[in-house]
């Protein structure tokens, strides 16, 4: 018998991306963003959440190289496990929470090493289609 994991599904450029819900700290709509000078093109700024300063990643920019944000983007605050820090992922919208059995996830070799692929750990195969599994680590 395989394990089943719950995922928060977000839409980015009309594609479905899923993140293990255990990494999700909270979801914010339209926070005040402080822009910062950076050479990292997908790092758009910082927000303050209670006592934490949280960097924001434009996931559209990271995966699709576009500077455009959705008209009403949503920020998913993630507890990044490797460094135990919070990070904000700017997505177009949050869609739903789904359960995916481990055997329904493929981990293609395609997702190792190249820029952008460090955020992807696999692809979930669902009856409704494919969903890209984002790496919470």
mmCIF file with all atom_site columns, C-alpha atoms in Angstrom:
data_model
loop_
_atom_site.group_PDB
_atom_site.id
_atom_site.type_symbol
_atom_site.label_atom_id
_atom_site.label_alt_id
_atom_site.label_comp_id
_atom_site.label_asym_id
_atom_site.label_entity_id
_atom_site.label_seq_id
_atom_site.pdbx_PDB_ins_code
_atom_site.Cartn_x
_atom_site.Cartn_y
_atom_site.Cartn_z
_atom_site.occupancy
_atom_site.B_iso_or_equiv
_atom_site.pdbx_formal_charge
_atom_site.auth_seq_id
_atom_site.auth_comp_id
_atom_site.auth_asym_id
_atom_site.auth_atom_id
_atom_site.pdbx_PDB_model_num
ATOM 1   C CA . UNK A 1 1   ? 0.000  0.000  0.000   1.00 0.00 ? 1   UNK A CA 1
ATOM 2   C CA . UNK A 1 2   ? 1.406  3.393  -0.977  1.00 0.00 ? 2   UNK A CA 1
ATOM 3   C CA . UNK A 1 3   ? 1.417  6.688  0.852   1.00 0.00 ? 3   UNK A CA 1
ATOM 4   C CA . UNK A 1 4   ? -0.923 9.475  -0.199  1.00 0.00 ? 4   UNK A CA 1
ATOM 5   C CA . UNK A 1 5   ? 0.173  13.115 0.096   1.00 0.00 ? 5   UNK A CA 1
ATOM 6   C CA . UNK A 1 6   ? -2.022 16.211 0.055   1.00 0.00 ? 6   UNK A CA 1
ATOM 7   C CA . UNK A 1 7   ? -0.950 19.010 -2.286  1.00 0.00 ? 7   UNK A CA 1
ATOM 8   C CA . UNK A 1 8   ? -1.965 22.644 -2.691  1.00 0.00 ? 8   UNK A CA 1
ATOM 9   C CA . UNK A 1 9   ? -2.547 23.231 -6.412  1.00 0.00 ? 9   UNK A CA 1
ATOM 10  C CA . UNK A 1 10  ? -1.767 26.666 -7.853  1.00 0.00 ? 10  UNK A CA 1
ATOM 11  C CA . UNK A 1 11  ? -2.169 27.942 -11.382 1.00 0.00 ? 11  UNK A CA 1
ATOM 12  C CA . UNK A 1 12  ? 0.753  29.583 -13.166 1.00 0.00 ? 12  UNK A CA 1
ATOM 13  C CA . UNK A 1 13  ? 0.291  30.546 -16.829 1.00 0.00 ? 13  UNK A CA 1
ATOM 14  C CA . UNK A 1 14  ? -2.753 28.212 -16.888 1.00 0.00 ? 14  UNK A CA 1
ATOM 15  C CA . UNK A 1 15  ? -0.616 25.236 -15.858 1.00 0.00 ? 15  UNK A CA 1
ATOM 16  C CA . UNK A 1 16  ? -1.210 23.321 -12.614 1.00 0.00 ? 16  UNK A CA 1
ATOM 17  C CA . UNK A 1 17  ? 1.593  23.241 -10.047 1.00 0.00 ? 17  UNK A CA 1
ATOM 18  C CA . UNK A 1 18  ? 1.313  21.326 -6.776  1.00 0.00 ? 18  UNK A CA 1
ATOM 19  C CA . UNK A 1 19  ? 3.173  21.781 -3.504  1.00 0.00 ? 19  UNK A CA 1
ATOM 20  C CA . UNK A 1 20  ? 3.095  19.346 -0.584  1.00 0.00 ? 20  UNK A CA 1
ATOM 21  C CA . UNK A 1 21  ? 0.681  21.044 1.807   1.00 0.00 ? 21  UNK A CA 1
ATOM 22  C CA . UNK A 1 22  ? 2.935  20.312 4.780   1.00 0.00 ? 22  UNK A CA 1
ATOM 23  C CA . UNK A 1 23  ? 5.256  23.077 3.492   1.00 0.00 ? 23  UNK A CA 1
ATOM 24  C CA . UNK A 1 24  ? 2.492  25.695 3.224   1.00 0.00 ? 24  UNK A CA 1
ATOM 25  C CA . UNK A 1 25  ? 2.611  28.219 6.061   1.00 0.00 ? 25  UNK A CA 1
ATOM 26  C CA . UNK A 1 26  ? -0.158 30.573 4.856   1.00 0.00 ? 26  UNK A CA 1
ATOM 27  C CA . UNK A 1 27  ? -1.716 32.188 1.791   1.00 0.00 ? 27  UNK A CA 1
ATOM 28  C CA . UNK A 1 28  ? -1.841 35.960 1.292   1.00 0.00 ? 28  UNK A CA 1
ATOM 29  C CA . UNK A 1 29  ? -3.612 38.151 -1.231  1.00 0.00 ? 29  UNK A CA 1
ATOM 30  C CA . UNK A 1 30  ? -1.887 41.327 -2.424  1.00 0.00 ? 30  UNK A CA 1
ATOM 31  C CA . UNK A 1 31  ? 0.653  41.970 0.342   1.00 0.00 ? 31  UNK A CA 1
ATOM 32  C CA . UNK A 1 32  ? 2.717  45.182 0.326   1.00 0.00 ? 32  UNK A CA 1
ATOM 33  C CA . UNK A 1 33  ? 5.943  44.315 -1.477  1.00 0.00 ? 33  UNK A CA 1
ATOM 34  C CA . UNK A 1 34  ? 9.195  46.166 -0.794  1.00 0.00 ? 34  UNK A CA 1
ATOM 35  C CA . UNK A 1 35  ? 11.287 46.038 -3.951  1.00 0.00 ? 35  UNK A CA 1
ATOM 36  C CA . UNK A 1 36  ? 14.989 45.314 -3.538  1.00 0.00 ? 36  UNK A CA 1
ATOM 37  C CA . UNK A 1 37  ? 17.921 45.639 -5.936  1.00 0.00 ? 37  UNK A CA 1
ATOM 38  C CA . UNK A 1 38  ? 19.051 42.165 -6.935  1.00 0.00 ? 38  UNK A CA 1
ATOM 39  C CA . UNK A 1 39  ? 20.738 40.310 -9.751  1.00 0.00 ? 39  UNK A CA 1
ATOM 40  C CA . UNK A 1 40  ? 18.342 37.391 -9.293  1.00 0.00 ? 40  UNK A CA 1
ATOM 41  C CA . UNK A 1 41  ? 15.663 38.103 -11.934 1.00 0.00 ? 41  UNK A CA 1
ATOM 42  C CA . UNK A 1 42  ? 12.850 36.119 -10.292 1.00 0.00 ? 42  UNK A CA 1
ATOM 43  C CA . UNK A 1 43  ? 13.336 37.616 -6.784  1.00 0.00 ? 43  UNK A CA 1
ATOM 44  C CA . UNK A 1 44  ? 10.814 40.487 -6.781  1.00 0.00 ? 44  UNK A CA 1
ATOM 45  C CA . UNK A 1 45  ? 11.137 41.842 -3.266  1.00 0.00 ? 45  UNK A CA 1
ATOM 46  C CA . UNK A 1 46  ? 10.374 41.328 0.398   1.00 0.00 ? 46  UNK A CA 1
ATOM 47  C CA . UNK A 1 47  ? 7.290  41.337 2.595   1.00 0.00 ? 47  UNK A CA 1
ATOM 48  C CA . UNK A 1 48  ? 6.949  41.465 6.365   1.00 0.00 ? 48  UNK A CA 1
ATOM 49  C CA . UNK A 1 49  ? 4.835  38.821 8.077   1.00 0.00 ? 49  UNK A CA 1
ATOM 50  C CA . UNK A 1 50  ? 4.687  39.373 11.793  1.00 0.00 ? 50  UNK A CA 1
ATOM 51  C CA . UNK A 1 51  ? 8.369  39.200 12.855  1.00 0.00 ? 51  UNK A CA 1
ATOM 52  C CA . UNK A 1 52  ? 9.640  37.663 9.623   1.00 0.00 ? 52  UNK A CA 1
ATOM 53  C CA . UNK A 1 53  ? 11.062 39.316 6.523   1.00 0.00 ? 53  UNK A CA 1
ATOM 54  C CA . UNK A 1 54  ? 10.155 37.009 3.641   1.00 0.00 ? 54  UNK A CA 1
ATOM 55  C CA . UNK A 1 55  ? 11.717 37.028 0.133   1.00 0.00 ? 55  UNK A CA 1
ATOM 56  C CA . UNK A 1 56  ? 9.282  36.690 -2.766  1.00 0.00 ? 56  UNK A CA 1
ATOM 57  C CA . UNK A 1 57  ? 9.878  34.547 -5.849  1.00 0.00 ? 57  UNK A CA 1
ATOM 58  C CA . UNK A 1 58  ? 7.920  35.285 -9.026  1.00 0.00 ? 58  UNK A CA 1
ATOM 59  C CA . UNK A 1 59  ? 7.261  31.699 -10.108 1.00 0.00 ? 59  UNK A CA 1
ATOM 60  C CA . UNK A 1 60  ? 6.114  32.868 -13.576 1.00 0.00 ? 60  UNK A CA 1
ATOM 61  C CA . UNK A 1 61  ? 9.511  34.489 -14.071 1.00 0.00 ? 61  UNK A CA 1
ATOM 62  C CA . UNK A 1 62  ? 11.391 31.462 -12.707 1.00 0.00 ? 62  UNK A CA 1
ATOM 63  C CA . UNK A 1 63  ? 9.647  28.958 -14.999 1.00 0.00 ? 63  UNK A CA 1
ATOM 64  C CA . UNK A 1 64  ? 8.506  31.027 -17.989 1.00 0.00 ? 64  UNK A CA 1
ATOM 65  C CA . UNK A 1 65  ? 10.913 34.022 -18.105 1.00 0.00 ? 65  UNK A CA 1
ATOM 66  C CA . UNK A 1 66  ? 8.092  36.573 -18.138 1.00 0.00 ? 66  UNK A CA 1
ATOM 67  C CA . UNK A 1 67  ? 8.009  39.701 -15.971 1.00 0.00 ? 67  UNK A CA 1
ATOM 68  C CA . UNK A 1 68  ? 4.219  39.869 -16.063 1.00 0.00 ? 68  UNK A CA 1
ATOM 69  C CA . UNK A 1 69  ? 2.258  39.049 -12.950 1.00 0.00 ? 69  UNK A CA 1
ATOM 70  C CA . UNK A 1 70  ? -1.351 37.890 -12.996 1.00 0.00 ? 70  UNK A CA 1
ATOM 71  C CA . UNK A 1 71  ? -3.921 40.701 -12.409 1.00 0.00 ? 71  UNK A CA 1
ATOM 72  C CA . UNK A 1 72  ? -4.546 39.521 -8.811  1.00 0.00 ? 72  UNK A CA 1
ATOM 73  C CA . UNK A 1 73  ? -1.585 37.351 -7.856  1.00 0.00 ? 73  UNK A CA 1
ATOM 74  C CA . UNK A 1 74  ? -1.569 35.309 -4.671  1.00 0.00 ? 74  UNK A CA 1
ATOM 75  C CA . UNK A 1 75  ? 1.418  34.708 -2.408  1.00 0.00 ? 75  UNK A CA 1
ATOM 76  C CA . UNK A 1 76  ? 1.838  31.230 -0.967  1.00 0.00 ? 76  UNK A CA 1
ATOM 77  C CA . UNK A 1 77  ? 4.136  31.397 2.051   1.00 0.00 ? 77  UNK A CA 1
ATOM 78  C CA . UNK A 1 78  ? 6.212  28.243 2.285   1.00 0.00 ? 78  UNK A CA 1
ATOM 79  C CA . UNK A 1 79  ? 8.322  26.920 5.158   1.00 0.00 ? 79  UNK A CA 1
ATOM 80  C CA . UNK A 1 80  ? 11.453 25.979 3.263   1.00 0.00 ? 80  UNK A CA 1
ATOM 81  C CA . UNK A 1 81  ? 12.719 22.871 5.004   1.00 0.00 ? 81  UNK A CA 1
ATOM 82  C CA . UNK A 1 82  ? 16.411 22.880 4.151   1.00 0.00 ? 82  UNK A CA 1
ATOM 83  C CA . UNK A 1 83  ? 17.110 26.234 5.811   1.00 0.00 ? 83  UNK A CA 1
ATOM 84  C CA . UNK A 1 84  ? 13.991 26.469 8.006   1.00 0.00 ? 84  UNK A CA 1
ATOM 85  C CA . UNK A 1 85  ? 13.171 29.879 6.513   1.00 0.00 ? 85  UNK A CA 1
ATOM 86  C CA . UNK A 1 86  ? 9.989  31.274 5.040   1.00 0.00 ? 86  UNK A CA 1
ATOM 87  C CA . UNK A 1 87  ? 9.799  32.079 1.343   1.00 0.00 ? 87  UNK A CA 1
ATOM 88  C CA . UNK A 1 88  ? 6.923  33.541 -0.648  1.00 0.00 ? 88  UNK A CA 1
ATOM 89  C CA . UNK A 1 89  ? 5.910  32.099 -4.008  1.00 0.00 ? 89  UNK A CA 1
ATOM 90  C CA . UNK A 1 90  ? 3.901  34.445 -6.202  1.00 0.00 ? 90  UNK A CA 1
ATOM 91  C CA . UNK A 1 91  ? 1.393  32.422 -8.225  1.00 0.00 ? 91  UNK A CA 1
ATOM 92  C CA . UNK A 1 92  ? -1.522 33.406 -10.450 1.00 0.00 ? 92  UNK A CA 1
ATOM 93  C CA . UNK A 1 93  ? -4.115 31.778 -8.225  1.00 0.00 ? 93  UNK A CA 1
ATOM 94  C CA . UNK A 1 94  ? -4.623 29.002 -5.707  1.00 0.00 ? 94  UNK A CA 1
ATOM 95  C CA . UNK A 1 95  ? -6.913 26.332 -7.113  1.00 0.00 ? 95  UNK A CA 1
ATOM 96  C CA . UNK A 1 96  ? -7.543 23.424 -4.735  1.00 0.00 ? 96  UNK A CA 1
ATOM 97  C CA . UNK A 1 97  ? -6.112 20.817 -2.386  1.00 0.00 ? 97  UNK A CA 1
ATOM 98  C CA . UNK A 1 98  ? -5.741 17.346 -3.881  1.00 0.00 ? 98  UNK A CA 1
ATOM 99  C CA . UNK A 1 99  ? -4.435 13.962 -2.737  1.00 0.00 ? 99  UNK A CA 1
ATOM 100 C CA . UNK A 1 100 ? -1.913 12.123 -4.900  1.00 0.00 ? 100 UNK A CA 1
ATOM 101 C CA . UNK A 1 101 ? -0.676 8.583  -4.199  1.00 0.00 ? 101 UNK A CA 1
ATOM 102 C CA . UNK A 1 102 ? 3.104  8.201  -4.413  1.00 0.00 ? 102 UNK A CA 1
ATOM 103 C CA . UNK A 1 103 ? 2.845  5.693  -7.258  1.00 0.00 ? 103 UNK A CA 1
ATOM 104 C CA . UNK A 1 104 ? 1.079  8.335  -9.391  1.00 0.00 ? 104 UNK A CA 1
ATOM 105 C CA . UNK A 1 105 ? 4.166  10.589 -9.346  1.00 0.00 ? 105 UNK A CA 1
ATOM 106 C CA . UNK A 1 106 ? 6.967  10.266 -11.888 1.00 0.00 ? 106 UNK A CA 1
ATOM 107 C CA . UNK A 1 107 ? 10.418 11.706 -11.239 1.00 0.00 ? 107 UNK A CA 1
ATOM 108 C CA . UNK A 1 108 ? 11.877 12.128 -14.738 1.00 0.00 ? 108 UNK A CA 1
ATOM 109 C CA . UNK A 1 109 ? 15.633 12.628 -15.092 1.00 0.00 ? 109 UNK A CA 1
ATOM 110 C CA . UNK A 1 110 ? 14.702 15.810 -16.975 1.00 0.00 ? 110 UNK A CA 1
ATOM 111 C CA . UNK A 1 111 ? 14.270 17.568 -13.613 1.00 0.00 ? 111 UNK A CA 1
ATOM 112 C CA . UNK A 1 112 ? 17.835 17.417 -12.391 1.00 0.00 ? 112 UNK A CA 1
ATOM 113 C CA . UNK A 1 113 ? 20.255 20.270 -12.597 1.00 0.00 ? 113 UNK A CA 1
ATOM 114 C CA . UNK A 1 114 ? 19.060 22.960 -15.014 1.00 0.00 ? 114 UNK A CA 1
ATOM 115 C CA . UNK A 1 115 ? 17.792 26.372 -13.890 1.00 0.00 ? 115 UNK A CA 1
ATOM 116 C CA . UNK A 1 116 ? 14.166 26.267 -12.790 1.00 0.00 ? 116 UNK A CA 1
ATOM 117 C CA . UNK A 1 117 ? 14.243 22.521 -12.468 1.00 0.00 ? 117 UNK A CA 1
ATOM 118 C CA . UNK A 1 118 ? 15.534 22.726 -8.892  1.00 0.00 ? 118 UNK A CA 1
ATOM 119 C CA . UNK A 1 119 ? 12.005 23.790 -7.979  1.00 0.00 ? 119 UNK A CA 1
ATOM 120 C CA . UNK A 1 120 ? 10.419 20.721 -9.618  1.00 0.00 ? 120 UNK A CA 1
ATOM 121 C CA . UNK A 1 121 ? 10.556 17.263 -8.094  1.00 0.00 ? 121 UNK A CA 1
ATOM 122 C CA . UNK A 1 122 ? 8.187  15.335 -10.350 1.00 0.00 ? 122 UNK A CA 1
ATOM 123 C CA . UNK A 1 123 ? 4.941  15.112 -12.283 1.00 0.00 ? 123 UNK A CA 1
ATOM 124 C CA . UNK A 1 124 ? 1.671  13.842 -10.868 1.00 0.00 ? 124 UNK A CA 1
ATOM 125 C CA . UNK A 1 125 ? -0.451 11.740 -13.212 1.00 0.00 ? 125 UNK A CA 1
ATOM 126 C CA . UNK A 1 126 ? -4.133 12.368 -12.500 1.00 0.00 ? 126 UNK A CA 1
ATOM 127 C CA . UNK A 1 127 ? -7.312 11.423 -14.349 1.00 0.00 ? 127 UNK A CA 1
ATOM 128 C CA . UNK A 1 128 ? -7.769 15.138 -15.105 1.00 0.00 ? 128 UNK A CA 1
ATOM 129 C CA . UNK A 1 129 ? -4.246 15.469 -16.552 1.00 0.00 ? 129 UNK A CA 1
ATOM 130 C CA . UNK A 1 130 ? -0.739 16.184 -15.351 1.00 0.00 ? 130 UNK A CA 1
ATOM 131 C CA . UNK A 1 131 ? 0.278  18.396 -12.440 1.00 0.00 ? 131 UNK A CA 1
ATOM 132 C CA . UNK A 1 132 ? 3.849  19.592 -11.888 1.00 0.00 ? 132 UNK A CA 1
ATOM 133 C CA . UNK A 1 133 ? 5.059  18.788 -8.374  1.00 0.00 ? 133 UNK A CA 1
ATOM 134 C CA . UNK A 1 134 ? 7.121  21.638 -6.905  1.00 0.00 ? 134 UNK A CA 1
ATOM 135 C CA . UNK A 1 135 ? 10.000 20.853 -4.588  1.00 0.00 ? 135 UNK A CA 1
ATOM 136 C CA . UNK A 1 136 ? 9.402  22.195 -1.075  1.00 0.00 ? 136 UNK A CA 1
ATOM 137 C CA . UNK A 1 137 ? 13.008 21.702 -0.098  1.00 0.00 ? 137 UNK A CA 1
#
